[in-house]
mmCIF file of C-alpha atoms in Angstrom:
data_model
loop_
_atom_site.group_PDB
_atom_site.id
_atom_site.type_symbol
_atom_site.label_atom_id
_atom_site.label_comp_id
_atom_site.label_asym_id
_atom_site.label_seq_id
_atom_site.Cartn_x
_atom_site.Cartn_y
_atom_site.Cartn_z
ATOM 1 C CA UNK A 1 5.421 49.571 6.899
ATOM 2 C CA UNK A 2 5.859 52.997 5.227
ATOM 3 C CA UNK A 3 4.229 53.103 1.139
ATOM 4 C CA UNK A 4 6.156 55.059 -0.398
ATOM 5 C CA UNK A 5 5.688 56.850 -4.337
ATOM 6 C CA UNK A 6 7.205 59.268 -6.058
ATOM 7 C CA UNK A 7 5.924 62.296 -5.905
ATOM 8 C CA UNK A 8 5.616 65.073 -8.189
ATOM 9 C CA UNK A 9 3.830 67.957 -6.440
ATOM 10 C CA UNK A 10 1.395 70.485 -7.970
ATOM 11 C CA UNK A 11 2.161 73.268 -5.684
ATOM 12 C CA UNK A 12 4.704 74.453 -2.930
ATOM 13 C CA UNK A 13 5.512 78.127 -1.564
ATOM 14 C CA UNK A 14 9.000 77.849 -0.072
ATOM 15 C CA UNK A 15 10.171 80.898 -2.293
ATOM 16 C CA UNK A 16 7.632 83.277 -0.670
ATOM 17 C CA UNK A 17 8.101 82.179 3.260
ATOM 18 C CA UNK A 18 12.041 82.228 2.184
ATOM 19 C CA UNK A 19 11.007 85.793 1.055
ATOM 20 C CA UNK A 20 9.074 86.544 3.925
ATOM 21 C CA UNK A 21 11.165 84.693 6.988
ATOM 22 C CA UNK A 22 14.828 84.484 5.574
ATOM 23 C CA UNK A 23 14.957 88.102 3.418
ATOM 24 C CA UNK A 24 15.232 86.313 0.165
ATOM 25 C CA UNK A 25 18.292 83.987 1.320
ATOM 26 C CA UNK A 26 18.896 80.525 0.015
ATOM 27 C CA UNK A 27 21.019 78.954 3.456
ATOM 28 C CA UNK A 28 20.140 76.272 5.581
ATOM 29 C CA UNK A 29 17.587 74.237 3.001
ATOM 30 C CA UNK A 30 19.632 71.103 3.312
ATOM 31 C CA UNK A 31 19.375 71.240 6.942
ATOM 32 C CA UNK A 32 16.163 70.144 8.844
ATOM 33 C CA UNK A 33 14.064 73.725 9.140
ATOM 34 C CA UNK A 34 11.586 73.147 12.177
ATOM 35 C CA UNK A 35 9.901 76.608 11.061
ATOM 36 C CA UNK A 36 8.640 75.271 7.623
ATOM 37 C CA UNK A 37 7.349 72.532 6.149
ATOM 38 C CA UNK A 38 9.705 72.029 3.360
ATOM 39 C CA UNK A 39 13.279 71.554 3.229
ATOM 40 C CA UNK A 40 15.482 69.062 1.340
ATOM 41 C CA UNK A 41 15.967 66.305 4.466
ATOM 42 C CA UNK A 42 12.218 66.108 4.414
ATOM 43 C CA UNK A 43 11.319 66.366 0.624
ATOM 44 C CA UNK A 44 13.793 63.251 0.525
ATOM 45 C CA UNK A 45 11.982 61.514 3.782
ATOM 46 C CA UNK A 46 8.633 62.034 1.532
ATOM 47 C CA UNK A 47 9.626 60.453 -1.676
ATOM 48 C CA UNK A 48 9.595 63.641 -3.634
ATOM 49 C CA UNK A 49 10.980 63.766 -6.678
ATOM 50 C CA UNK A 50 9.513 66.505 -8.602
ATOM 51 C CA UNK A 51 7.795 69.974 -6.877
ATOM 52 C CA UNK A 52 6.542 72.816 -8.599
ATOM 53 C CA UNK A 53 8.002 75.895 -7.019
ATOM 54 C CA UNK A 54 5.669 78.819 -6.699
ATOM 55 C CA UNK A 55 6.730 81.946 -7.639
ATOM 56 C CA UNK A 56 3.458 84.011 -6.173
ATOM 57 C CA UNK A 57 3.399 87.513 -5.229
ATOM 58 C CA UNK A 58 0.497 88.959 -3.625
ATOM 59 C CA UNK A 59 -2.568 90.071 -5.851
ATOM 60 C CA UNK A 60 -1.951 93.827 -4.482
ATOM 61 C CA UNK A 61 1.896 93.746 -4.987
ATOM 62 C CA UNK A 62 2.342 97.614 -6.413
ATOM 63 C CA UNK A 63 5.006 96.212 -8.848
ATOM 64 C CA UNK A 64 3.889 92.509 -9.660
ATOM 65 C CA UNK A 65 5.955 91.806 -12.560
ATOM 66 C CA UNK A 66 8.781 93.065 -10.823
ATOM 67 C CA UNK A 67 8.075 91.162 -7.661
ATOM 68 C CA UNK A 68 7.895 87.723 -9.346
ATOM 69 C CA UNK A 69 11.039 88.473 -11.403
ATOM 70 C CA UNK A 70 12.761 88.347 -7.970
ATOM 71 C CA UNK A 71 10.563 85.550 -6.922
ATOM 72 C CA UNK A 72 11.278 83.642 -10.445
ATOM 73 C CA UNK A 73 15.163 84.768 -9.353
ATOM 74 C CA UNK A 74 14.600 83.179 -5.932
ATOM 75 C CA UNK A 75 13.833 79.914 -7.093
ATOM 76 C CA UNK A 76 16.364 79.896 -9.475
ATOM 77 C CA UNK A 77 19.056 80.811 -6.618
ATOM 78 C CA UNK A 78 17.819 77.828 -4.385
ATOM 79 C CA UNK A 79 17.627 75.162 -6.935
ATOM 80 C CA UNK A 80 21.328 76.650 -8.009
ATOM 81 C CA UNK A 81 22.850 76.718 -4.319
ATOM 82 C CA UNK A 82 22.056 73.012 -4.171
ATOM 83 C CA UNK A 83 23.258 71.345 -6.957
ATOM 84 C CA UNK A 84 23.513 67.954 -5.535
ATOM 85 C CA UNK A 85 19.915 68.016 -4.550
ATOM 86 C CA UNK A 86 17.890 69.904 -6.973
ATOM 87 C CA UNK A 87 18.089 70.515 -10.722
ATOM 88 C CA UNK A 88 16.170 73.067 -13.019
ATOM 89 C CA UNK A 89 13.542 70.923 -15.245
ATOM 90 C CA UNK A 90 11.330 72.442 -17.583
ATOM 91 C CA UNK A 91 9.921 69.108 -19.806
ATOM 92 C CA UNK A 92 9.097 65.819 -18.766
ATOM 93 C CA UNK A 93 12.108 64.788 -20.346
ATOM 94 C CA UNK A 94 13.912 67.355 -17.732
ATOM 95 C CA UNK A 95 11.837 65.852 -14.919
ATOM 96 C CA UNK A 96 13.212 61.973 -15.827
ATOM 97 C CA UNK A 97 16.962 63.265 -16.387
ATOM 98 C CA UNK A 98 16.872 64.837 -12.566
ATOM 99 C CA UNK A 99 15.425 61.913 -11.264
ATOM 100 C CA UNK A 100 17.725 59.632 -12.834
ATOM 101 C CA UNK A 101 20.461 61.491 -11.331
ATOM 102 C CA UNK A 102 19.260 61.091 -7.858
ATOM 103 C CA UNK A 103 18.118 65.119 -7.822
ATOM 104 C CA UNK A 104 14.685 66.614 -7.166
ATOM 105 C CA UNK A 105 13.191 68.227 -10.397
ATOM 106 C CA UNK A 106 12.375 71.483 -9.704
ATOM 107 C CA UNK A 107 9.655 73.225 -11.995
ATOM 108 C CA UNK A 108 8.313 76.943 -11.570
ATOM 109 C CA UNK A 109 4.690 77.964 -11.698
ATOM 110 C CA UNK A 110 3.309 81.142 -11.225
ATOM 111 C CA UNK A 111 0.376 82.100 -8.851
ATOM 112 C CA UNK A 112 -2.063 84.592 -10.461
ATOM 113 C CA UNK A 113 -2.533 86.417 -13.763
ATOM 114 C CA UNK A 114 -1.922 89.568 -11.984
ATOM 115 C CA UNK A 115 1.911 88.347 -12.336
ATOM 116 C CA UNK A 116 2.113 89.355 -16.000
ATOM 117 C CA UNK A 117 0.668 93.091 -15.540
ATOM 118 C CA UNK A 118 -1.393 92.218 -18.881
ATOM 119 C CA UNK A 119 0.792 91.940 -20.429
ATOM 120 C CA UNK A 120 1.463 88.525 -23.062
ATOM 121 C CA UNK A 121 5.358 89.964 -23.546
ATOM 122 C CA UNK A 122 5.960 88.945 -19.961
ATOM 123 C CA UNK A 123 3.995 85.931 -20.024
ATOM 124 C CA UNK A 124 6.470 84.971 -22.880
ATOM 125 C CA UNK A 125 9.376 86.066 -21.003
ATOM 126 C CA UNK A 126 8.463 83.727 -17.532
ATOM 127 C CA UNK A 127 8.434 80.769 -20.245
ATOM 128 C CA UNK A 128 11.877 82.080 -21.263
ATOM 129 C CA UNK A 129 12.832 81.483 -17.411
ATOM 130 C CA UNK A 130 11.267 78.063 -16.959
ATOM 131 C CA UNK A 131 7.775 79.217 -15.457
ATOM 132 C CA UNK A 132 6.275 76.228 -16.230
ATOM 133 C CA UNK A 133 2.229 76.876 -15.283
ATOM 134 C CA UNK A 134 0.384 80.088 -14.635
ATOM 135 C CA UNK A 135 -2.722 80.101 -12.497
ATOM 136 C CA UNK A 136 -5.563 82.213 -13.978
ATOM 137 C CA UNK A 137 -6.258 83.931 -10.997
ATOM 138 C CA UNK A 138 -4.914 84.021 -7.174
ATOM 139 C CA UNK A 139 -7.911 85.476 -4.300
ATOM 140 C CA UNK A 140 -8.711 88.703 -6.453
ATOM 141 C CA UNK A 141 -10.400 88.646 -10.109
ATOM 142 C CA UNK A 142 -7.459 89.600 -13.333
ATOM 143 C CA UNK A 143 -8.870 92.194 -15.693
ATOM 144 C CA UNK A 144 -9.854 89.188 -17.731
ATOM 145 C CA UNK A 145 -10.645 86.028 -15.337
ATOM 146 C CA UNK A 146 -12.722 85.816 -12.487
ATOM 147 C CA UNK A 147 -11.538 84.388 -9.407
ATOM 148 C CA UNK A 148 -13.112 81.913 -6.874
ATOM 149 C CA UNK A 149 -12.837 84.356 -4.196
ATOM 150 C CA UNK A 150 -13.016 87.664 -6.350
ATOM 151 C CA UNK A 151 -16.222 89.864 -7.219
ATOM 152 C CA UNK A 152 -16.911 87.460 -9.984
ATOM 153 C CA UNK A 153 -17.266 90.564 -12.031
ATOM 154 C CA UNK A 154 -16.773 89.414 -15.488
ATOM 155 C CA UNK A 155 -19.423 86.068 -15.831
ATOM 156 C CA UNK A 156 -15.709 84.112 -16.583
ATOM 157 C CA UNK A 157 -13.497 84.554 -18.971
ATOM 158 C CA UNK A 158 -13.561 87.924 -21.183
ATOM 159 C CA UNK A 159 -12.175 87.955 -24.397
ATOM 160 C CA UNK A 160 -8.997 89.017 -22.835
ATOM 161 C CA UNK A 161 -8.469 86.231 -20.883
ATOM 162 C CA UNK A 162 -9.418 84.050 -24.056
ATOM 163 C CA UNK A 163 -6.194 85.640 -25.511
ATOM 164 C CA UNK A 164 -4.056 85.062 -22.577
ATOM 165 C CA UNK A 165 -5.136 80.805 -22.486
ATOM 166 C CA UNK A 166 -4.397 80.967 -26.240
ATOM 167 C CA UNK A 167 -0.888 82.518 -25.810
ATOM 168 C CA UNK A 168 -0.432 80.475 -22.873
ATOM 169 C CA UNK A 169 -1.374 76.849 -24.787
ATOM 170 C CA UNK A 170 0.682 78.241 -27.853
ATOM 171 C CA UNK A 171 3.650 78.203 -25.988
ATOM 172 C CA UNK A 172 3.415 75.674 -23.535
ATOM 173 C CA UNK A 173 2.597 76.782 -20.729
ATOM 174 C CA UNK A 174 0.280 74.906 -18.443
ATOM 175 C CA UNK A 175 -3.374 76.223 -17.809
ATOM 176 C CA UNK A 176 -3.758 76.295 -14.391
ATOM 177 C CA UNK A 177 -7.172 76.939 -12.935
ATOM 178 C CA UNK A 178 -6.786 76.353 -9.117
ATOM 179 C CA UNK A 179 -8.218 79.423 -7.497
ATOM 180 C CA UNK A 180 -10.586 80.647 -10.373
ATOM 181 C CA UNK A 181 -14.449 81.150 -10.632
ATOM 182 C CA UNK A 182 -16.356 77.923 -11.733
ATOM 183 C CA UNK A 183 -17.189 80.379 -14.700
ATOM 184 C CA UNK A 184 -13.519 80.854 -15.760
ATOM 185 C CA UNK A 185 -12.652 76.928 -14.978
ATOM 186 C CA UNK A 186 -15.859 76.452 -17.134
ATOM 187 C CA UNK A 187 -14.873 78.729 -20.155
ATOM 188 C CA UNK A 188 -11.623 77.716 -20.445
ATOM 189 C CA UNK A 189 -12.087 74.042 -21.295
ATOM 190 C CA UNK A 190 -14.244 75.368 -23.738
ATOM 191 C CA UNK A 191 -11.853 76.927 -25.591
ATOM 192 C CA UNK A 192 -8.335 74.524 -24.117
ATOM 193 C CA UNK A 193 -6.889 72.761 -26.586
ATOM 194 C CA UNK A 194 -4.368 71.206 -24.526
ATOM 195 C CA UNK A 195 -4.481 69.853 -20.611
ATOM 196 C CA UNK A 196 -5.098 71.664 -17.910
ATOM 197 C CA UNK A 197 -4.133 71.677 -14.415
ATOM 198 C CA UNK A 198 -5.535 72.381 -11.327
ATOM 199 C CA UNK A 199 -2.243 72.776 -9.107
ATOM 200 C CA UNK A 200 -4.015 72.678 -5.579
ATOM 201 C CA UNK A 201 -7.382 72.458 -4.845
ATOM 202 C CA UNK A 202 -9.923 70.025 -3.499
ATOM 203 C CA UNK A 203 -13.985 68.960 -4.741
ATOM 204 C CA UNK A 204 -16.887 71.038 -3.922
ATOM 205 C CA UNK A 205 -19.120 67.523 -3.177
ATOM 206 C CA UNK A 206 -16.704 66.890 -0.194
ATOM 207 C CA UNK A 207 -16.540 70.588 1.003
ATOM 208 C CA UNK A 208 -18.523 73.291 -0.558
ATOM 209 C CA UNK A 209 -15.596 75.731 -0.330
ATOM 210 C CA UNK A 210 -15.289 78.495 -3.165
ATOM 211 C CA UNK A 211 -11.991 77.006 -3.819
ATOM 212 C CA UNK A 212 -12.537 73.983 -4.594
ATOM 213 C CA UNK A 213 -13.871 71.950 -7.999
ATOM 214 C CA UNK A 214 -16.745 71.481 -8.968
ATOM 215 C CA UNK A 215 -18.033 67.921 -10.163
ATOM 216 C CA UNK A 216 -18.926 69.048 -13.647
ATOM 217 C CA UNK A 217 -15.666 70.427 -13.993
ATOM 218 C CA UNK A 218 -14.148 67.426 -12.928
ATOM 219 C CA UNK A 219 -16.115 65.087 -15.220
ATOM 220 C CA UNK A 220 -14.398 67.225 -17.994
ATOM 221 C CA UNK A 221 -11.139 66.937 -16.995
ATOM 222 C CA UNK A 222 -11.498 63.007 -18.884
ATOM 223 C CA UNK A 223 -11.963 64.783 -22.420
ATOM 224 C CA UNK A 224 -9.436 67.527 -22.145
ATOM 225 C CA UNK A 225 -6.804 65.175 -20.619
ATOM 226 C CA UNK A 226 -5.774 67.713 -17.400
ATOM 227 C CA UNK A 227 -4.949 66.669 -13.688
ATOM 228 C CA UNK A 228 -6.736 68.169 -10.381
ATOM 229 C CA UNK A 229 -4.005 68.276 -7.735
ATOM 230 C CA UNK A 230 -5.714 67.405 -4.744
ATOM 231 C CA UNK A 231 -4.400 69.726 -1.452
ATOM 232 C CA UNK A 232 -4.190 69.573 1.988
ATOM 233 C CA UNK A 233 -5.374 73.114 3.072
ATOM 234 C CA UNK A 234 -7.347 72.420 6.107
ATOM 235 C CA UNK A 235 -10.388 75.239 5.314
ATOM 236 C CA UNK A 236 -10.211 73.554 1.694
ATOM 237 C CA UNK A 237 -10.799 69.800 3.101
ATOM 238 C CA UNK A 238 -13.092 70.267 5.761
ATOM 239 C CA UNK A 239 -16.141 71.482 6.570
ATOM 240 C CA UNK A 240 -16.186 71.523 10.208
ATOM 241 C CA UNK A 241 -12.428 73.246 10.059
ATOM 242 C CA UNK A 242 -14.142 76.029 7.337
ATOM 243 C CA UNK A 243 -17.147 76.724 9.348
ATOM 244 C CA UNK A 244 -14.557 76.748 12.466
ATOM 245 C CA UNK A 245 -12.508 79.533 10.755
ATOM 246 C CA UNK A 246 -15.525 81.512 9.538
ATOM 247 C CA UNK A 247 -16.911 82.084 13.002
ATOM 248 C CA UNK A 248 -13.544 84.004 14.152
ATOM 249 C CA UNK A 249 -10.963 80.662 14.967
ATOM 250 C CA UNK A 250 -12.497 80.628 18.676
ATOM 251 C CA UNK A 251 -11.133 78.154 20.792
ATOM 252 C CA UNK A 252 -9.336 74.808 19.251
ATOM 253 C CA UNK A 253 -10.134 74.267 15.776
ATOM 254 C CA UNK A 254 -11.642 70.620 14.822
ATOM 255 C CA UNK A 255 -9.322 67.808 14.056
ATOM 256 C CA UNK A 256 -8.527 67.460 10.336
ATOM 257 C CA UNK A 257 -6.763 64.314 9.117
ATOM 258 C CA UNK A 258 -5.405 62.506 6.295
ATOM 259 C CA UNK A 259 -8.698 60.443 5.802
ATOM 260 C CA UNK A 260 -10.566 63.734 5.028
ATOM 261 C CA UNK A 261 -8.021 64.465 2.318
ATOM 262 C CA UNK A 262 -8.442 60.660 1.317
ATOM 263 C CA UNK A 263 -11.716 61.300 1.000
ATOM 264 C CA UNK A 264 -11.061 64.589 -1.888
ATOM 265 C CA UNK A 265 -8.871 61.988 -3.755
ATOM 266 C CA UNK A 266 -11.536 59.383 -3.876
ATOM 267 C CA UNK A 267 -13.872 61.707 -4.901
ATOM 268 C CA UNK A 268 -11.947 63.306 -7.795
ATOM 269 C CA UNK A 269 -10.979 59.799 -9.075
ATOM 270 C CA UNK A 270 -14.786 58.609 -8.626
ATOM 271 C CA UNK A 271 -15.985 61.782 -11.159
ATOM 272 C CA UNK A 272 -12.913 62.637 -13.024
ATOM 273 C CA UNK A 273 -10.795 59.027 -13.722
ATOM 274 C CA UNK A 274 -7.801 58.125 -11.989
ATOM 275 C CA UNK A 275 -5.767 59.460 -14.858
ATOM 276 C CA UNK A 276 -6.484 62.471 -14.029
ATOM 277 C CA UNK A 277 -5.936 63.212 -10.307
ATOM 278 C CA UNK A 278 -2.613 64.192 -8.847
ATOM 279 C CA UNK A 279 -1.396 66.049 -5.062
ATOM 280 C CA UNK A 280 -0.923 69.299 -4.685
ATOM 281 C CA UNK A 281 -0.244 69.416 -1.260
ATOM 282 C CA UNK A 282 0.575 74.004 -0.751
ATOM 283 C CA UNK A 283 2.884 73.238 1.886
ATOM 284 C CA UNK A 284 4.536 76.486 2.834
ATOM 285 C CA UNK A 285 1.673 78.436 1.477
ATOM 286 C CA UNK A 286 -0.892 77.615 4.617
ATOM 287 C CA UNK A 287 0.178 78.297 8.325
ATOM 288 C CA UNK A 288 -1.365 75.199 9.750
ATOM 289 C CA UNK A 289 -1.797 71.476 7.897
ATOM 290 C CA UNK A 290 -3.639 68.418 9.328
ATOM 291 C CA UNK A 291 -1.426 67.122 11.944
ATOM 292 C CA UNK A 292 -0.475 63.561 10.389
ATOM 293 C CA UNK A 293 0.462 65.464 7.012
ATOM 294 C CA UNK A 294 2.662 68.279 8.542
ATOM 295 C CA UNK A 295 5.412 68.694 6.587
ATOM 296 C CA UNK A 296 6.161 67.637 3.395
ATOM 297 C CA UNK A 297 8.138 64.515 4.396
ATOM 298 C CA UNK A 298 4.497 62.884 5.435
ATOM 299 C CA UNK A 299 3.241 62.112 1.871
ATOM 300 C CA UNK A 300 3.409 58.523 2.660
ATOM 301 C CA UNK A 301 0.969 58.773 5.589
ATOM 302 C CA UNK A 302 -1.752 59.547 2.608
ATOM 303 C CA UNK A 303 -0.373 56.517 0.416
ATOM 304 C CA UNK A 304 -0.585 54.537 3.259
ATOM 305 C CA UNK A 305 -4.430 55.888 3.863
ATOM 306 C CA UNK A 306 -5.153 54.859 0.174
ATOM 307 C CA UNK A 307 -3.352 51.511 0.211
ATOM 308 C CA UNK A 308 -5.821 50.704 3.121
ATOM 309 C CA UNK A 309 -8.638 51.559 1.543
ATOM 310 C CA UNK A 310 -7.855 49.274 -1.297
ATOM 311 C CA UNK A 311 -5.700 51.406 -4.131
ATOM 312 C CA UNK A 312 -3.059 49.337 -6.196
ATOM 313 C CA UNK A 313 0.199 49.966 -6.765
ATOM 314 C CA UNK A 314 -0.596 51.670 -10.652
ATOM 315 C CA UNK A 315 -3.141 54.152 -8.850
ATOM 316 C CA UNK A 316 -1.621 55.307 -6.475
ATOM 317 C CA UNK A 317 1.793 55.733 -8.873
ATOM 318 C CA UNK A 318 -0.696 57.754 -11.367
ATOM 319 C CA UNK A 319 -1.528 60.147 -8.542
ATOM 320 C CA UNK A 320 1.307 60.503 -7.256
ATOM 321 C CA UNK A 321 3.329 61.797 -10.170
ATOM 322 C CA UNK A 322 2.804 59.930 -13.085
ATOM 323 C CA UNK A 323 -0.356 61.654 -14.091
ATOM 324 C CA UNK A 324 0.929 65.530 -14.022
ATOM 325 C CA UNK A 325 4.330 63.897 -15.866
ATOM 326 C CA UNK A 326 1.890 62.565 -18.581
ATOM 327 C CA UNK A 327 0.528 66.060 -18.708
ATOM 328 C CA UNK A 328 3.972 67.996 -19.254
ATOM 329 C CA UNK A 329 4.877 65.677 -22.003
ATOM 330 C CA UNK A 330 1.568 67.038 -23.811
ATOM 331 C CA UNK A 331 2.544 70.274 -23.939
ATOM 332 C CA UNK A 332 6.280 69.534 -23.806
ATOM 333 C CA UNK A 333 6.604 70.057 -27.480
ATOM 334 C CA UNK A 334 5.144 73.804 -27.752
ATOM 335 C CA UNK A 335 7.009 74.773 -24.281
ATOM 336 C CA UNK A 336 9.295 78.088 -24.664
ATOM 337 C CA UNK A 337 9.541 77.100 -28.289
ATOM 338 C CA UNK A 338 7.324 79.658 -30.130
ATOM 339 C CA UNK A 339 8.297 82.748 -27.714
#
């Protein structure tokens, strides 16, 4: 018998592969789309009832705030076209009205401080258009933050990128620190005074992968109140798929299933509470998933991993969604407010 939750998830590209495979058009998302992993017959088929839209652009876009206008203008276009389905939600209070009405909420969050070209102006103009989260970095280091995968050249967080949490905390908008340095995740709790988020990545005890979290970064997430979003990128949840990749992708690459991503959750919960874990599965933003967790109509396969290994019903609700909803409505009071 399916489990089944509602789901609130950290972190889904369907505006970029729209971008990328459809030229920017919104048509055919209420139809099954055997090309992606996301589209509204399978979002419903997975219980989802809130997703965080990614607006990325690639770290060496030539015109980045430009790009994620259009990208911000993208989601806005989709989330318009179907009305009956999805509706625009910027608060927790946003996120319950959708649901209530029997539509998806659909949040923004932007993918990498190179987004706002430095600039806090257009930081306060994506909260202005409902970008809801920004993450610190994407694969390259910012001017000001160090990323996981970057040259590391600034030991963290420069004074800078001090600035831009404090802007970003003083108006609401979500800390994300999926995809940054250990350093930067390390500096900014120092200095958060609100949550933060880490929209989708996994722990570096299960897989010591540059993008995943640390366990002494997790043990803080208790005090500052935030959520790790626990994904489903294969390279990010296994070892043997990582080391697989790393020697060229020779040959068929290991099995990866939803017991190694049960396995991240546990984890996280084990070192950082279950109040603070949540999914942040990156459909659309991967080209290949674990098999049993394919598209994003297959979160139930993971509920159903948990439920056997013993979760209860208030656990596994707290991951799913209620946890990152507890984490809006702490910074639902400052959100686009003081812009």
């Amino acid at each position: 018998m399916s489990v089944t939750f509602p789901v609130i998830d950290g972190h889904n590209d369907l505006p970029w592969e729209r971008r990328e495979s459809h030229d920017s058009g919104v048509e055919g998302i209420d139809t099954e789309e055997s090309s992606l992993h996301t589209d509204i017959p399978k979002l419903r088929a997975g219980g989802v009832v809130g997703q965080f839209w990614s607006v990325f652009v690639p770290a060496d876009e030539p015109d980045p705030v430009r790009t994620t206008l259009q990208q911000i203008d993208l989601a806005h276009r989709i989330i318009a076209r179907y009305p009956d389905d999805l509706a625009l939600a910027r608060t927790a209070a946003e996120v319950r009205a959708a649901v209530a009405s029997g539509r998806i909420a659909s949040l923004l969050g932007a993918e990498g401080g190179h987004s706002i070209g430095d600039d806090l102006a257009v930081l306060r103009d994506f909260a202005r258009l409902g970008v809801r989260y920004m993450t610190l970095t994407h694969n390259d280091d910012t001017p000001w933050a160090d990323s996981a995968t970057g040259a590391r050249a600034h030991g963290g967080l420069t004074d800078r990128g001090r600035q831009v949490v404090a802007e970003m905390e003083r108006i609401g908008m979500l800390v994300d620190l999926s995809h940054t340095a250990p350093s930067t995740m390390r500096d900014t709790l120092d200095v958060a005074t609100r949550p933060v988020v880490f929209s989708h990545s996994s722990t570096i005890a299960v897989n010591d992968h540059p993008r995943n979290v640390p366990d002494d970064v997790l043990a803080r997430l208790s005090d500052n109140g935030g959520v790790v979003m626990i994904t489903f990128v294969p390279k990010f949840v296994s070892r043997a798929w990582a080391d697989w990749e790393e020697a060229g992708s020779v040959g068929e690459g290991p099995l990866v299933t939803v017991s190694d991503i049960a396995d991240h959750v546990e984890h996280a919960r084990d070192v950082a509470g279950a109040a603070h874990i949540g999914i942040g599965g990156d459909y659309d933003g991967t080209p290949v998933l674990p098999p049993d967790v394919r598209d994003v109509s297959r979160y139930p396969v993971l509920a159903e991993e948990l439920s056997r290994r013993g979760w209860g019903a208030s656990d596994l609700e707290a991951l799913a969604g209620g946890n990152v909803l507890r984490v809006l409505e702490a910074t639902d009071d400052r959100f686009a407010l003081n812009v």
